[in-house]
Amino acid sequence: MEAWREKLDKYFNGELKLFEGNYTITYPCVLKRGRKRIKGRIDMDHGIVYNLKGKEIRRVKAV
C-alpha cells in the first residue's frame, strides 16, 4: 500500500493526531486591578484568566 494511504488509515483509526497541542477556548475580557484595566482572555471551563501573552493572571470560580 502507498505511504499516504497508510498515514490516512492511521488518522482515521485514531492512532495519529493532527494537532498534538491541547487547545482551550478563551473569551476576551477586561480585568480591573486598582485603577488599571488589563486586557486578557478567560477560560470559562477551567476558570483561569490569562493576559494577552498567555501568562496566567488569576483563577476565578469556574462556571
mmCIF file with all atom_site columns, C-alpha atoms in Angstrom, residues 31-57:
data_model
loop_
_atom_site.group_PDB
_atom_site.id
_atom_site.type_symbol
_atom_site.label_atom_id
_atom_site.label_alt_id
_atom_site.label_comp_id
_atom_site.label_asym_id
_atom_site.label_entity_id
_atom_site.label_seq_id
_atom_site.pdbx_PDB_ins_code
_atom_site.Cartn_x
_atom_site.Cartn_y
_atom_site.Cartn_z
_atom_site.occupancy
_atom_site.B_iso_or_equiv
_atom_site.pdbx_formal_charge
_atom_site.auth_seq_id
_atom_site.auth_comp_id
_atom_site.auth_asym_id
_atom_site.auth_atom_id
_atom_site.pdbx_PDB_model_num
ATOM 1  C CA . LEU A 1 31 ? -9.716  42.752 34.396 1.00 0.00 ? 31 LEU A CA 1
ATOM 2  C CA . LYS A 1 32 ? -9.671  45.711 36.788 1.00 0.00 ? 32 LYS A CA 1
ATOM 3  C CA . ARG A 1 33 ? -6.666  45.922 39.123 1.00 0.00 ? 33 ARG A CA 1
ATOM 4  C CA . GLY A 1 34 ? -6.894  49.038 41.257 1.00 0.00 ? 34 GLY A CA 1
ATOM 5  C CA . ARG A 1 35 ? -7.292  51.803 38.712 1.00 0.00 ? 35 ARG A CA 1
ATOM 6  C CA . LYS A 1 36 ? -5.696  49.858 35.868 1.00 0.00 ? 36 LYS A CA 1
ATOM 7  C CA . ARG A 1 37 ? -7.586  47.857 33.285 1.00 0.00 ? 37 ARG A CA 1
ATOM 8  C CA . ILE A 1 38 ? -5.797  44.806 31.953 1.00 0.00 ? 38 ILE A CA 1
ATOM 9  C CA . LYS A 1 39 ? -6.872  43.136 28.713 1.00 0.00 ? 39 LYS A CA 1
ATOM 10 C CA . GLY A 1 40 ? -6.943  39.389 28.906 1.00 0.00 ? 40 GLY A CA 1
ATOM 11 C CA . ARG A 1 41 ? -8.658  36.172 27.954 1.00 0.00 ? 41 ARG A CA 1
ATOM 12 C CA . ILE A 1 42 ? -10.759 33.964 30.216 1.00 0.00 ? 42 ILE A CA 1
ATOM 13 C CA . ASP A 1 43 ? -11.152 30.189 30.015 1.00 0.00 ? 43 ASP A CA 1
ATOM 14 C CA . MET A 1 44 ? -14.696 29.513 31.246 1.00 0.00 ? 44 MET A CA 1
ATOM 15 C CA . ASP A 1 45 ? -14.243 25.738 31.556 1.00 0.00 ? 45 ASP A CA 1
ATOM 16 C CA . HIS A 1 46 ? -11.290 25.910 33.957 1.00 0.00 ? 46 HIS A CA 1
ATOM 17 C CA . GLY A 1 47 ? -11.814 29.397 35.433 1.00 0.00 ? 47 GLY A CA 1
ATOM 18 C CA . ILE A 1 48 ? -8.411  30.850 34.531 1.00 0.00 ? 48 ILE A CA 1
ATOM 19 C CA . VAL A 1 49 ? -7.707  34.411 33.333 1.00 0.00 ? 49 VAL A CA 1
ATOM 20 C CA . TYR A 1 50 ? -4.703  34.822 31.003 1.00 0.00 ? 50 TYR A CA 1
ATOM 21 C CA . ASN A 1 51 ? -3.047  38.015 29.810 1.00 0.00 ? 51 ASN A CA 1
ATOM 22 C CA . LEU A 1 52 ? -2.571  38.534 26.076 1.00 0.00 ? 52 LEU A CA 1
ATOM 23 C CA . LYS A 1 53 ? 0.847   36.838 26.170 1.00 0.00 ? 53 LYS A CA 1
ATOM 24 C CA . GLY A 1 54 ? -0.616  33.645 27.645 1.00 0.00 ? 54 GLY A CA 1
ATOM 25 C CA . LYS A 1 55 ? 0.603   34.013 31.242 1.00 0.00 ? 55 LYS A CA 1
ATOM 26 C CA . GLU A 1 56 ? -1.881  33.032 33.961 1.00 0.00 ? 56 GLU A CA 1
ATOM 27 C CA . ILE A 1 57 ? -3.036  36.142 35.857 1.00 0.00 ? 57 ILE A CA 1
#
